[in-house]
Backbone as ProteinMPNN parsed JSONL, in Angstrom:
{"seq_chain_A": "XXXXXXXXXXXXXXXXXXXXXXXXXXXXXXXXXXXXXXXXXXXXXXXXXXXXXXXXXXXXXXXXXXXXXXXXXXXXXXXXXXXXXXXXXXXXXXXXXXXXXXXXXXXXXXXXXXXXXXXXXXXXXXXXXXXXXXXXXXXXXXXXXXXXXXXXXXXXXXXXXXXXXXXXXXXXXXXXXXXXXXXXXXXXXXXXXXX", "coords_chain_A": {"N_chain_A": [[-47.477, 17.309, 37.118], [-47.427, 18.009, 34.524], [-44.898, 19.272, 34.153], [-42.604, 17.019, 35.479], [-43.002, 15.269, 33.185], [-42.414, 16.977, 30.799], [-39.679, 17.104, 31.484], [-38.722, 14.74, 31.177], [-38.979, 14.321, 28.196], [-36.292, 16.177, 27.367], [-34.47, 14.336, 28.983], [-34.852, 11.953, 27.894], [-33.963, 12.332, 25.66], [-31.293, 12.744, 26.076], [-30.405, 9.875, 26.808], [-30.579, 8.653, 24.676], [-28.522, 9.388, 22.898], [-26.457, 9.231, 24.214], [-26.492, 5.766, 24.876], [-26.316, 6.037, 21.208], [-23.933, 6.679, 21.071], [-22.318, 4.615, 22.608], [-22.975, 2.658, 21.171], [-22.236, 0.181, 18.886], [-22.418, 1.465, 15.76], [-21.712, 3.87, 16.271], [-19.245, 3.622, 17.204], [-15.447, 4.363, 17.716], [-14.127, 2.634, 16.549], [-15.689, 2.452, 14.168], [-15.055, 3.971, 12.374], [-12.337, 3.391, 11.396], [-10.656, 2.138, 8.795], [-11.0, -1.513, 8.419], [-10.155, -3.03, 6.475], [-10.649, -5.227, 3.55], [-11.888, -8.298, 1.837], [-10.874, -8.56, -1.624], [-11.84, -10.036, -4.733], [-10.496, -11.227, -7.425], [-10.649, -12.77, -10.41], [-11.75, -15.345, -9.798], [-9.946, -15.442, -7.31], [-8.992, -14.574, -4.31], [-7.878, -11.802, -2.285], [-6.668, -10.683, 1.123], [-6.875, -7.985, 2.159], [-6.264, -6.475, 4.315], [-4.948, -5.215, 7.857], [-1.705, -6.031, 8.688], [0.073, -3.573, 6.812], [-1.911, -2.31, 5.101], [-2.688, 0.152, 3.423], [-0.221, -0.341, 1.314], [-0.811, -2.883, 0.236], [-3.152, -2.096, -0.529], [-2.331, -0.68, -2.857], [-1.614, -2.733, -4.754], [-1.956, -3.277, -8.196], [-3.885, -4.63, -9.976], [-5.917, -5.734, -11.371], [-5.785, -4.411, -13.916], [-4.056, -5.257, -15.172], [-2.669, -8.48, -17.461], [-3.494, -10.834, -16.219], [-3.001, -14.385, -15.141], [-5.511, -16.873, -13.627], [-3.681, -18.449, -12.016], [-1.534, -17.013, -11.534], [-2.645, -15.212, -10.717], [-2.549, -15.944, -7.793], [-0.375, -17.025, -6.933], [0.632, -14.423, -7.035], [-1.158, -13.386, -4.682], [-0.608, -15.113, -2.413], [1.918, -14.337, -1.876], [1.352, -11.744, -1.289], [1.807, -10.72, 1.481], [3.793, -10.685, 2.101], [5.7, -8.855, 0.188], [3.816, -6.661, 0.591], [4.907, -5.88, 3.127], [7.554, -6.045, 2.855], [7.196, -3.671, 0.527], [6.566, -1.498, 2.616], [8.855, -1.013, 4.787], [10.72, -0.449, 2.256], [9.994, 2.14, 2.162], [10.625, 3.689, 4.752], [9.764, 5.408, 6.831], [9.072, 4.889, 9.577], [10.722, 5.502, 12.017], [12.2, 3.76, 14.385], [14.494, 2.056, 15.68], [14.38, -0.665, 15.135], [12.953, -1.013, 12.602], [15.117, -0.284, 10.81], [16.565, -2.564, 11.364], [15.734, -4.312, 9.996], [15.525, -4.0, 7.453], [16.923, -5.248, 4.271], [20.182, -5.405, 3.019], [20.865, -5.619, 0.243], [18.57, -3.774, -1.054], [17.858, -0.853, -2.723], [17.989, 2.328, -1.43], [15.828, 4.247, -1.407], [15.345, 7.356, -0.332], [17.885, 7.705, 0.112], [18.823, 7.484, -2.773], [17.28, 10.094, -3.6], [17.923, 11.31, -2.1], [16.656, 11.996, 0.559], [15.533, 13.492, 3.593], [14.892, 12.129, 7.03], [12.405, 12.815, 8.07], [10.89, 13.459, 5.676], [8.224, 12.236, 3.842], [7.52, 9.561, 3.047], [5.626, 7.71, -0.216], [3.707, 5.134, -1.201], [2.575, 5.025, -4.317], [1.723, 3.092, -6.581], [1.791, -0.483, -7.396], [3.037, -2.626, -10.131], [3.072, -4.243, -13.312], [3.439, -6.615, -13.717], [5.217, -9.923, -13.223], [4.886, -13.215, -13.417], [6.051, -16.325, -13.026], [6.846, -19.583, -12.804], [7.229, -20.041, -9.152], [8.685, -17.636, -9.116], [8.622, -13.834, -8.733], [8.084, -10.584, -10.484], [7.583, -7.333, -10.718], [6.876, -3.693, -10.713], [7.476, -0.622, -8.732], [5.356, 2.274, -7.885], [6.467, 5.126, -6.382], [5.718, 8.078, -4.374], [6.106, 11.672, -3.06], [6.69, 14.709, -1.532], [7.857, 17.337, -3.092], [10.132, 19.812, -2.653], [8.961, 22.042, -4.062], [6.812, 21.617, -3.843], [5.054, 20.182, -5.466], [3.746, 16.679, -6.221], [6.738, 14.133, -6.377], [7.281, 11.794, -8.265], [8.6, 8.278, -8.211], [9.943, 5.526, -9.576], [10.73, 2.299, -9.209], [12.381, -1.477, -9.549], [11.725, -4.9, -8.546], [12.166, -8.681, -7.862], [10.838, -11.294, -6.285], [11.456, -14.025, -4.763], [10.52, -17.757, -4.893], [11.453, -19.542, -2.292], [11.757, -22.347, 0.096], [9.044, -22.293, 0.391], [8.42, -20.094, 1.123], [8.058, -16.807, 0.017], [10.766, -13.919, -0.967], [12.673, -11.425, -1.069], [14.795, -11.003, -3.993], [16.595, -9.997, -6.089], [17.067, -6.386, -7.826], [15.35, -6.107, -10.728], [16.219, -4.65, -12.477], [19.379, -3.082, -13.233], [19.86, -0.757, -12.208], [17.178, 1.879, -10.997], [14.006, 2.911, -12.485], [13.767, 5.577, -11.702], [12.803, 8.859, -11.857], [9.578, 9.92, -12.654], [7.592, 10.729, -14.977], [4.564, 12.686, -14.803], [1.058, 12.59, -16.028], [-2.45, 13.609, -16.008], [-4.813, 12.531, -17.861], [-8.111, 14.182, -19.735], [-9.982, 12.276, -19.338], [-10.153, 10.077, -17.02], [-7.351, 7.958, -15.051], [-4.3, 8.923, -14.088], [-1.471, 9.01, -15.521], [1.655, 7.472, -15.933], [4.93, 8.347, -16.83], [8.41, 6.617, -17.002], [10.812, 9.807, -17.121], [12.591, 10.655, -19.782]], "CA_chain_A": [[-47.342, 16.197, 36.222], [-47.228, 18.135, 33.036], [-43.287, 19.728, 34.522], [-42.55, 16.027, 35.203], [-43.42, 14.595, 31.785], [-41.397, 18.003, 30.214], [-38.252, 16.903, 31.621], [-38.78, 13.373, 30.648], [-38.16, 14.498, 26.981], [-34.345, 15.857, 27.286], [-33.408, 13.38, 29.495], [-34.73, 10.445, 27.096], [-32.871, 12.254, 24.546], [-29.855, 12.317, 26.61], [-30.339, 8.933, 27.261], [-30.952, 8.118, 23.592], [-27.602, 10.177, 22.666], [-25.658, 8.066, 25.385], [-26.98, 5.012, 23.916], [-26.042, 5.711, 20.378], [-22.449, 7.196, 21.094], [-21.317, 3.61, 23.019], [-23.322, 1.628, 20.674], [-20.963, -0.35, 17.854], [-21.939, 1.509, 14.906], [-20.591, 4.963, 16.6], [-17.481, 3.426, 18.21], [-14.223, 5.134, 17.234], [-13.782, 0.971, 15.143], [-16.763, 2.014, 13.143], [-14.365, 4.904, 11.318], [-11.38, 2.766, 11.245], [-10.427, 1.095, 7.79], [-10.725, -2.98, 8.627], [-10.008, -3.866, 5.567], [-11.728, -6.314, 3.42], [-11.766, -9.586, 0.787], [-11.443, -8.381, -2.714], [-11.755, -10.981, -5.184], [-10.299, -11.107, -8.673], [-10.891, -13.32, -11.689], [-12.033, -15.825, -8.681], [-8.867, -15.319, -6.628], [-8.907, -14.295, -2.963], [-6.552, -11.36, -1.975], [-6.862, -10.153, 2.035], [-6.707, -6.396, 2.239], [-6.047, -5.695, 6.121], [-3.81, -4.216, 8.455], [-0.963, -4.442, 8.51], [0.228, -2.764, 5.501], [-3.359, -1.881, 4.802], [-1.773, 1.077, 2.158], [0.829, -1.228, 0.858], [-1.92, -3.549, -0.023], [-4.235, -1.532, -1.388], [-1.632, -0.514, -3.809], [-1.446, -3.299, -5.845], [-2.625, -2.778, -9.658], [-3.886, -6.266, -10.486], [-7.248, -5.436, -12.316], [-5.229, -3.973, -15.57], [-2.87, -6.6, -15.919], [-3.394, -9.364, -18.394], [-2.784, -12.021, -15.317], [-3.935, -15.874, -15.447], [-5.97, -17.57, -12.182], [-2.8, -18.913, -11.172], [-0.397, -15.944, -11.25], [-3.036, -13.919, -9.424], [-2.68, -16.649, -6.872], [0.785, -16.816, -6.901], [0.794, -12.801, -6.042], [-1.702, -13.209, -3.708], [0.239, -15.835, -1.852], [3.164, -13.323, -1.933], [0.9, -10.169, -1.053], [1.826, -9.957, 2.874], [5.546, -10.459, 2.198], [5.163, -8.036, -0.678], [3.549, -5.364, 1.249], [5.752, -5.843, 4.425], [8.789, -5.429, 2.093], [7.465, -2.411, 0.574], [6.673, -0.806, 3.931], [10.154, -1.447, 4.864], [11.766, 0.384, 1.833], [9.482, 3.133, 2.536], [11.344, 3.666, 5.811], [8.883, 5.751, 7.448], [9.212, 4.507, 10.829], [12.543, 5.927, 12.96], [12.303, 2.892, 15.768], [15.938, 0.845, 15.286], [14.143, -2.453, 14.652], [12.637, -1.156, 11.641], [15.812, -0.344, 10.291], [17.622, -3.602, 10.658], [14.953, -5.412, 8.993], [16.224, -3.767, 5.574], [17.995, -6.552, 3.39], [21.065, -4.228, 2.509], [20.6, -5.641, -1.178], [17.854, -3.137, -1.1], [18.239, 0.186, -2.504], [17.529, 3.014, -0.484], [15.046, 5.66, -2.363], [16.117, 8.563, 0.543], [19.317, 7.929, -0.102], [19.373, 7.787, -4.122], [16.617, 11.048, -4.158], [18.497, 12.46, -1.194], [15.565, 12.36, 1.082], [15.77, 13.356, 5.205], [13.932, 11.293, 7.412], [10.975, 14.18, 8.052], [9.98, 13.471, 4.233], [6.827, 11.255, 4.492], [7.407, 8.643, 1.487], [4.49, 6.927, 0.093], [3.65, 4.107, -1.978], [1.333, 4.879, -5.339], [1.007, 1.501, -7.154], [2.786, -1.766, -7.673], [2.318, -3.347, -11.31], [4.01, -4.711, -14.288], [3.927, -7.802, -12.606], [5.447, -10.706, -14.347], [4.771, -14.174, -12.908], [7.11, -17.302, -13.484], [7.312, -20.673, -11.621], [9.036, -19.413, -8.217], [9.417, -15.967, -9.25], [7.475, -12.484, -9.261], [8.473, -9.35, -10.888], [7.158, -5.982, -10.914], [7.816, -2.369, -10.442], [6.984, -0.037, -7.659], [5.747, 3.641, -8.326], [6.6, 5.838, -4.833], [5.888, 9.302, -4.616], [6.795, 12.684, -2.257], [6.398, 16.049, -2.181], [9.157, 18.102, -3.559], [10.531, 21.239, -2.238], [7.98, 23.235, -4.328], [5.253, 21.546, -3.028], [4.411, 19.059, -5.834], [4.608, 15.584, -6.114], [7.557, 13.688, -7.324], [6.792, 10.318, -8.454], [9.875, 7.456, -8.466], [9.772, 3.877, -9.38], [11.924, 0.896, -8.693], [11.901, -2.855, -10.05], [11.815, -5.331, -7.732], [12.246, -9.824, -8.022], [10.936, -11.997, -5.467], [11.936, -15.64, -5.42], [9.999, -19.039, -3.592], [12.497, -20.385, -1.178], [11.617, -22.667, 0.879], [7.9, -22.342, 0.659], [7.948, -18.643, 1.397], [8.315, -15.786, -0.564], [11.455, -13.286, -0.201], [13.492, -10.194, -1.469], [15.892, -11.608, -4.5], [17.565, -8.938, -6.382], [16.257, -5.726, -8.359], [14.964, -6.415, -11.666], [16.983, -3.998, -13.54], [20.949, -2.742, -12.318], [19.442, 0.963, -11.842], [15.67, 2.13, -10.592], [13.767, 3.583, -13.994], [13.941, 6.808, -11.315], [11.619, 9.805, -11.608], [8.552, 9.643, -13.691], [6.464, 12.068, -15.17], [3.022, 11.56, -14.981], [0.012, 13.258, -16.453], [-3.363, 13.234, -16.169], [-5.8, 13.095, -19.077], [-9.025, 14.52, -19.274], [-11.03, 11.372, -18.629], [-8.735, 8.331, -16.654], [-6.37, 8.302, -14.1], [-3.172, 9.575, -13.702], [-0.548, 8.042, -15.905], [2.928, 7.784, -15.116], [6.09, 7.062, -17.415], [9.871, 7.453, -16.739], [11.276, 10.405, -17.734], [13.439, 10.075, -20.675]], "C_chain_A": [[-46.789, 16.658, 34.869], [-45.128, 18.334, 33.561], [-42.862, 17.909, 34.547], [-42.551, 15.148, 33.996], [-42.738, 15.459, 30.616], [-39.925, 17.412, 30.297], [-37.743, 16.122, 31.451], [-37.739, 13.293, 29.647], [-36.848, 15.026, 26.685], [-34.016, 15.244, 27.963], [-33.528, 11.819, 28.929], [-33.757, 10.853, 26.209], [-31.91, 12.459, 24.585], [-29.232, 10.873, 26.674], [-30.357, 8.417, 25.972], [-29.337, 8.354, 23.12], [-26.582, 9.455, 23.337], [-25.473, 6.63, 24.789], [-26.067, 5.077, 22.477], [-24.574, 5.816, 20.061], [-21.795, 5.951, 21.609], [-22.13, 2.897, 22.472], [-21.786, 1.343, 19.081], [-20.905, 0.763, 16.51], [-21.499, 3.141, 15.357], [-19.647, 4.874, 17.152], [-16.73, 4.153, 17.709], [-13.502, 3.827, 16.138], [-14.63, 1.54, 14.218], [-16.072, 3.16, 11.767], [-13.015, 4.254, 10.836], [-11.359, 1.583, 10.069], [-10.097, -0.292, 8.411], [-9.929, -3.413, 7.002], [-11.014, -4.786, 4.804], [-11.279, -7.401, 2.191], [-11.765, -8.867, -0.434], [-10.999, -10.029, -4.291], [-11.537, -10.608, -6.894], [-10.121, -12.024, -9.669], [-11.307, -14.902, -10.464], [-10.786, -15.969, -7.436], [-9.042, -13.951, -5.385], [-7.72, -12.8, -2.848], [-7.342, -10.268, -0.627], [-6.242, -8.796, 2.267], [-7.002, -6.109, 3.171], [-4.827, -5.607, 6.305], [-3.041, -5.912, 8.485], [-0.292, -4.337, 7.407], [-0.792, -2.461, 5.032], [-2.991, -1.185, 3.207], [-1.022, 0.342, 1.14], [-0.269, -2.059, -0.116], [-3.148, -3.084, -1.195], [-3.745, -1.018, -3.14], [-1.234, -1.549, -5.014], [-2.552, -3.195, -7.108], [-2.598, -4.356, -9.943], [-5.155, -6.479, -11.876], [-6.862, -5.401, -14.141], [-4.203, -4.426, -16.038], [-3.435, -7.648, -16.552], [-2.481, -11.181, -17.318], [-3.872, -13.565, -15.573], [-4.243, -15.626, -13.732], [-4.677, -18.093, -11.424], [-1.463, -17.876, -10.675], [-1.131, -15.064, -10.288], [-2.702, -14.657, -8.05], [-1.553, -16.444, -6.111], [1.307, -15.014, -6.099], [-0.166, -12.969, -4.581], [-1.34, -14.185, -2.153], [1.125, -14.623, -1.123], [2.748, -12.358, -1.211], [1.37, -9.898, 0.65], [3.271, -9.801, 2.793], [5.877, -9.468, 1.3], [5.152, -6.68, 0.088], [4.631, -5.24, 2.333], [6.875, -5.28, 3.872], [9.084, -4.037, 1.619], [7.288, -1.113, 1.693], [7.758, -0.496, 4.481], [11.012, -0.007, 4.271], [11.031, 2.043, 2.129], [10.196, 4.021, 3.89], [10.406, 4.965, 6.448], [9.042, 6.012, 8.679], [11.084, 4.642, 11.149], [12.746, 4.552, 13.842], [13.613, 1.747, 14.929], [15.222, -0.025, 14.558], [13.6, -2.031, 13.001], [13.936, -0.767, 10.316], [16.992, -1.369, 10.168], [16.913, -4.809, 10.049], [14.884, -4.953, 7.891], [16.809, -4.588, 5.258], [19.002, -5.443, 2.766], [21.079, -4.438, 1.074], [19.494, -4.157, -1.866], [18.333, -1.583, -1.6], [16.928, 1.141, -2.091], [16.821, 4.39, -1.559], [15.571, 6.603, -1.951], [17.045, 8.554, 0.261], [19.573, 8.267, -1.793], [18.23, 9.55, -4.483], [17.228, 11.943, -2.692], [17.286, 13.356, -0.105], [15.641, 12.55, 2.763], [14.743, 12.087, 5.357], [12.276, 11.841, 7.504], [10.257, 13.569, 6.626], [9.236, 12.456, 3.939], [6.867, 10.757, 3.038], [6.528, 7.725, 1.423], [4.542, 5.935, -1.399], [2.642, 4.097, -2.998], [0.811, 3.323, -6.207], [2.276, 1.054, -7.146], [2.178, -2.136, -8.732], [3.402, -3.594, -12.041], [4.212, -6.111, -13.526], [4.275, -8.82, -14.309], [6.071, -12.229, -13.561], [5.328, -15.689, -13.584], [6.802, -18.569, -12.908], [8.552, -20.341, -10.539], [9.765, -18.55, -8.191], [8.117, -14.948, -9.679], [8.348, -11.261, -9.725], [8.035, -8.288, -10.984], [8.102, -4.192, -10.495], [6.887, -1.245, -9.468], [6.904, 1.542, -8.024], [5.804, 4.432, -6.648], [6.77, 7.408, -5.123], [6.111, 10.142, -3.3], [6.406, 13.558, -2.276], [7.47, 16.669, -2.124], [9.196, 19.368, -2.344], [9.422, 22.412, -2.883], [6.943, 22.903, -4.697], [4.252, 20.268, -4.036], [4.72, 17.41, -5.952], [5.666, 15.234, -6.96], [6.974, 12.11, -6.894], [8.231, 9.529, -8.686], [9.615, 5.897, -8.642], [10.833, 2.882, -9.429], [11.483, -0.376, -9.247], [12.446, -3.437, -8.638], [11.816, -7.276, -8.385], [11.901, -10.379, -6.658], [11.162, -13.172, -5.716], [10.974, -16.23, -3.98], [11.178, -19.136, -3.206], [12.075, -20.943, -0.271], [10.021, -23.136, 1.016], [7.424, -21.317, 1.278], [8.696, -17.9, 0.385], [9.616, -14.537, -0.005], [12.101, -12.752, -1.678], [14.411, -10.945, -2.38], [17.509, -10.948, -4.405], [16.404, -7.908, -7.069], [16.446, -6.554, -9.799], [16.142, -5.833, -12.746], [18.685, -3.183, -12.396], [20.187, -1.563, -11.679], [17.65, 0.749, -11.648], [15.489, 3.262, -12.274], [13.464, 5.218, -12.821], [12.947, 7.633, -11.708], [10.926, 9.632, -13.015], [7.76, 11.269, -13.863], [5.145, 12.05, -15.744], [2.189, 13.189, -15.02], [-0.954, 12.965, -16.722], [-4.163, 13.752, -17.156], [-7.048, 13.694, -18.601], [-10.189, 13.765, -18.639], [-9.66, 10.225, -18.078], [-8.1, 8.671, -15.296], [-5.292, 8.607, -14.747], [-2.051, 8.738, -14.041], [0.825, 8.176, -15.909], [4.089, 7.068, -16.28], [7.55, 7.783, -16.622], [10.598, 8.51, -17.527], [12.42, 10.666, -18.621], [14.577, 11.402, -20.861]], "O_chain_A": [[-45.972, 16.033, 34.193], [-44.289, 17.495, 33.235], [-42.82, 17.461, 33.401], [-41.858, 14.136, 34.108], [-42.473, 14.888, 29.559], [-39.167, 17.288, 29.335], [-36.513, 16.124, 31.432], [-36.602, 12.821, 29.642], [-36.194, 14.456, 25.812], [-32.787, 15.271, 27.908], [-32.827, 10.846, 29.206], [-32.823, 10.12, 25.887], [-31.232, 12.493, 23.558], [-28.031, 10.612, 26.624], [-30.024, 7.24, 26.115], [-28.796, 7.263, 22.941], [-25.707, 9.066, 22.563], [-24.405, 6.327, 24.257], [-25.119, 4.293, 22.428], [-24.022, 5.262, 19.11], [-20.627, 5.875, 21.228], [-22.375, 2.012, 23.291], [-20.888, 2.039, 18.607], [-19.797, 1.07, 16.072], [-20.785, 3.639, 14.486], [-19.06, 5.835, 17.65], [-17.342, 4.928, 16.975], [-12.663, 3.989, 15.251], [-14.348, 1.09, 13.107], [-16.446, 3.178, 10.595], [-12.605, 4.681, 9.756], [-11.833, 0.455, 10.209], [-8.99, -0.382, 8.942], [-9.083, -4.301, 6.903], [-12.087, -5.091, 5.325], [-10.195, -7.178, 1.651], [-12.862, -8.319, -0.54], [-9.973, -10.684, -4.478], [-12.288, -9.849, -7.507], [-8.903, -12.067, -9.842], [-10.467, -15.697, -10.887], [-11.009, -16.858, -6.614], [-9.174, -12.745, -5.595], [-6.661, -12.943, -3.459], [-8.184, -9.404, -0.874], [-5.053, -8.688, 2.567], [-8.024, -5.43, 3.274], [-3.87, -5.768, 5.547], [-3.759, -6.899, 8.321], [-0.034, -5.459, 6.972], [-0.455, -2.156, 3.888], [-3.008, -1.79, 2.136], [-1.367, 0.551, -0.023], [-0.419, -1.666, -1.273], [-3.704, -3.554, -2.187], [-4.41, -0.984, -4.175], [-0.642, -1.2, -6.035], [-3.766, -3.06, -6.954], [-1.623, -5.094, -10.088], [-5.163, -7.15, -12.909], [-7.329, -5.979, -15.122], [-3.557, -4.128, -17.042], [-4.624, -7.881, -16.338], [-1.604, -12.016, -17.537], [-5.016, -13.698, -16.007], [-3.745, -14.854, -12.912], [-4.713, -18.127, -10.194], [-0.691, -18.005, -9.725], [-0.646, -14.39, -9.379], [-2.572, -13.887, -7.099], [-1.514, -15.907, -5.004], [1.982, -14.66, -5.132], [0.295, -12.616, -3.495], [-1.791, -13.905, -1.043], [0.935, -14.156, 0.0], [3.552, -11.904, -0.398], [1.234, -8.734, 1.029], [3.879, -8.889, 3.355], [6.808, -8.909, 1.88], [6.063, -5.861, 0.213], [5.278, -4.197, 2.235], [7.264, -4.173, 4.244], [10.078, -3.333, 1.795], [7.803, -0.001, 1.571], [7.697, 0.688, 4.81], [11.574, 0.915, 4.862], [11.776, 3.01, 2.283], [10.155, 5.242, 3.74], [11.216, 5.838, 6.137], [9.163, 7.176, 9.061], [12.121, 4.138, 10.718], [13.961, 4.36, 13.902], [13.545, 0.982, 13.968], [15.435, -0.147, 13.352], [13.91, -2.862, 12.148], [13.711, -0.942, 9.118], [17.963, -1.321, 9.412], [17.358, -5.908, 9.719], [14.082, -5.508, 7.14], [17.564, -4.933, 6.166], [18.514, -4.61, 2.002], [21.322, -3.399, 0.46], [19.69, -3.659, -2.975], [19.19, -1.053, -0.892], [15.709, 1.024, -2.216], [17.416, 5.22, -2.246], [16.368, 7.133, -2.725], [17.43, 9.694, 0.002], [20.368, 9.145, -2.126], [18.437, 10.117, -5.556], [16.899, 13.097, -2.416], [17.055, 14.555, 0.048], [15.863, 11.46, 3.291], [14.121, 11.393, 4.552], [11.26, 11.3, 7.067], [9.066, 13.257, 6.646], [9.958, 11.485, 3.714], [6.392, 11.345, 2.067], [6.313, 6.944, 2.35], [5.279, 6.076, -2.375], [1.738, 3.28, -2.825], [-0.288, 2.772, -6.288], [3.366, 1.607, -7.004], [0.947, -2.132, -8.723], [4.539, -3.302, -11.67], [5.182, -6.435, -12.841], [3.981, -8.722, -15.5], [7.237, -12.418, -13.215], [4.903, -16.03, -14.688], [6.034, -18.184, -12.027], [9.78, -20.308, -10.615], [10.876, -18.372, -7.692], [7.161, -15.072, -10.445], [9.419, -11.108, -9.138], [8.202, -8.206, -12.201], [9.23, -3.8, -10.197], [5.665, -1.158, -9.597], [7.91, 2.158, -8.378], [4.96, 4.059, -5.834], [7.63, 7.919, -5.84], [6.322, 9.44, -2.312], [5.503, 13.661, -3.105], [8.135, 16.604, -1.09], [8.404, 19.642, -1.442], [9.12, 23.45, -2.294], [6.188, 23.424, -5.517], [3.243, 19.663, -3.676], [5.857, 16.972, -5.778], [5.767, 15.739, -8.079], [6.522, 11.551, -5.895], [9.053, 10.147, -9.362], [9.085, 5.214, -7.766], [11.922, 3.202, -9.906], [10.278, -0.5, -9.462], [13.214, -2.891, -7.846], [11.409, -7.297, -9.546], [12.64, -9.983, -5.756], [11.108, -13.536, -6.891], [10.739, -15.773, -2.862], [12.048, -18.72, -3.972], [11.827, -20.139, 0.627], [9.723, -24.16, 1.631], [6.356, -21.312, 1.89], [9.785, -18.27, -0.054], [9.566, -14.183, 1.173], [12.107, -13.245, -2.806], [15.06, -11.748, -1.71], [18.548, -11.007, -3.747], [15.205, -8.189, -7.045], [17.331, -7.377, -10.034], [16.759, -6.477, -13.593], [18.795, -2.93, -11.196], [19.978, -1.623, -10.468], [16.999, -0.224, -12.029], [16.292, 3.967, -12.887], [12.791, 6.047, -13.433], [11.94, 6.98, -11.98], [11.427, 9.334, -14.099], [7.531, 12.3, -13.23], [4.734, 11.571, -16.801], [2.41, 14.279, -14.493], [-1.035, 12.106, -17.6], [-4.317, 14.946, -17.413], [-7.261, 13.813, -17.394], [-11.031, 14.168, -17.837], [-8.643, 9.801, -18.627], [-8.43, 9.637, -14.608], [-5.283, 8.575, -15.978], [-1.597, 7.903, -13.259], [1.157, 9.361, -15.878], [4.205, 5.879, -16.577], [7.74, 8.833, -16.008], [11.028, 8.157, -18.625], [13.42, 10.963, -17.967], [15.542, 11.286, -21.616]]}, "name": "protein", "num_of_chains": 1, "seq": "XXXXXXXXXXXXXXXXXXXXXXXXXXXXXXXXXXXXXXXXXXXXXXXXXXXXXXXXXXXXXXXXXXXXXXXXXXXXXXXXXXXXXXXXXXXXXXXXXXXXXXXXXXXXXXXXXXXXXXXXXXXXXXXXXXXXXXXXXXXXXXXXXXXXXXXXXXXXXXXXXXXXXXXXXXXXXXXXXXXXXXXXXXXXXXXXXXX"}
């Protein structure tokens, strides 16, 4: 009986171990960013896939925005993110390269970037909200050849049309191009164009 009642105990705690590995909160979902609601000055803005990154990147907090302009972006935010995903070009598969608007300029191409070079998206801000128009500027960074980042930013215009949001023109003829950013001792990591 006692041998019996021994062998009990590692095979409950096999059985316990079994159990907690196909229960929900150890799934392989329970590590996986969902996303979630964040809410700003009472304004809604859905932070899930897809562009998750893209998304997360908007700087809305430290702008001096009204209830209705956040709205207005947050309206905007999936066409927004999708867009900057896009110029990011990331993804090799054809289709994602003929869903570029050729108005668009090409970062790889003006910083002379292969495809290998994994371009990412640090913030979106400077926003500047109109009737039927958004404006801001995009900071995108890299890693150089000697290993640190380079930071680049771009202006961007969206226009209503229609009752959707879409790609105009850039804000300014030229991108304000590489930045040089430095962090203080207390803050984040501040970024201007290099003059």
């Amino acid at each position: 009986m006692k041998h019996f009642q021994a062998s009990l105990k590692p095979l409950g705690a096999m059985v316990s171990w079994l159990c907690l590995l196909f229960s929900v909160g150890c799934s392989a979902e329970f590590f996986v960013d969902k996303g979630h609601i964040d809410v700003i000055r009472g304004v809604e803005f859905e932070i899930k896939a897809p562009y998750l990154y893209e998304k997360k990147a908007f700087n809305l907090r430290a702008e001096n925005l009204s209830a209705w302009q956040l709205q207005q972006i947050s309206d905007a935010m999936p066409t927004i993110a999708a867009f900057t995903n896009s110029v990011l070009a990331n993804d090799t598969r054809p289709i994602a390269h003929a869903k570029r608007d050729s108005k668009v300029r090409s970062i790889r191409q003006l910083q002379h970037l292969d495809q290998k070079t994994f371009l990412a998206v640090k913030t979106l801000q400077n926003w500047q909200v109109t009737e039927g128009q958004i404006q801001f500027t995009t900071d995108y960074f890299y890693t150089g050849s000697n290993g640190q980042f380079v930071y680049f930013r771009d202006n961007y215009v969206f226009q209503k049309l229609q009752h959707q949001w879409v790609f105009k023109r850039h804000a300014q003829p030229q991108p304000e191009g590489l930045l040089q950013c430095e962090k203080p001792q207390l803050g984040w990591r501040q970024c201007a164009p290099k003059v």
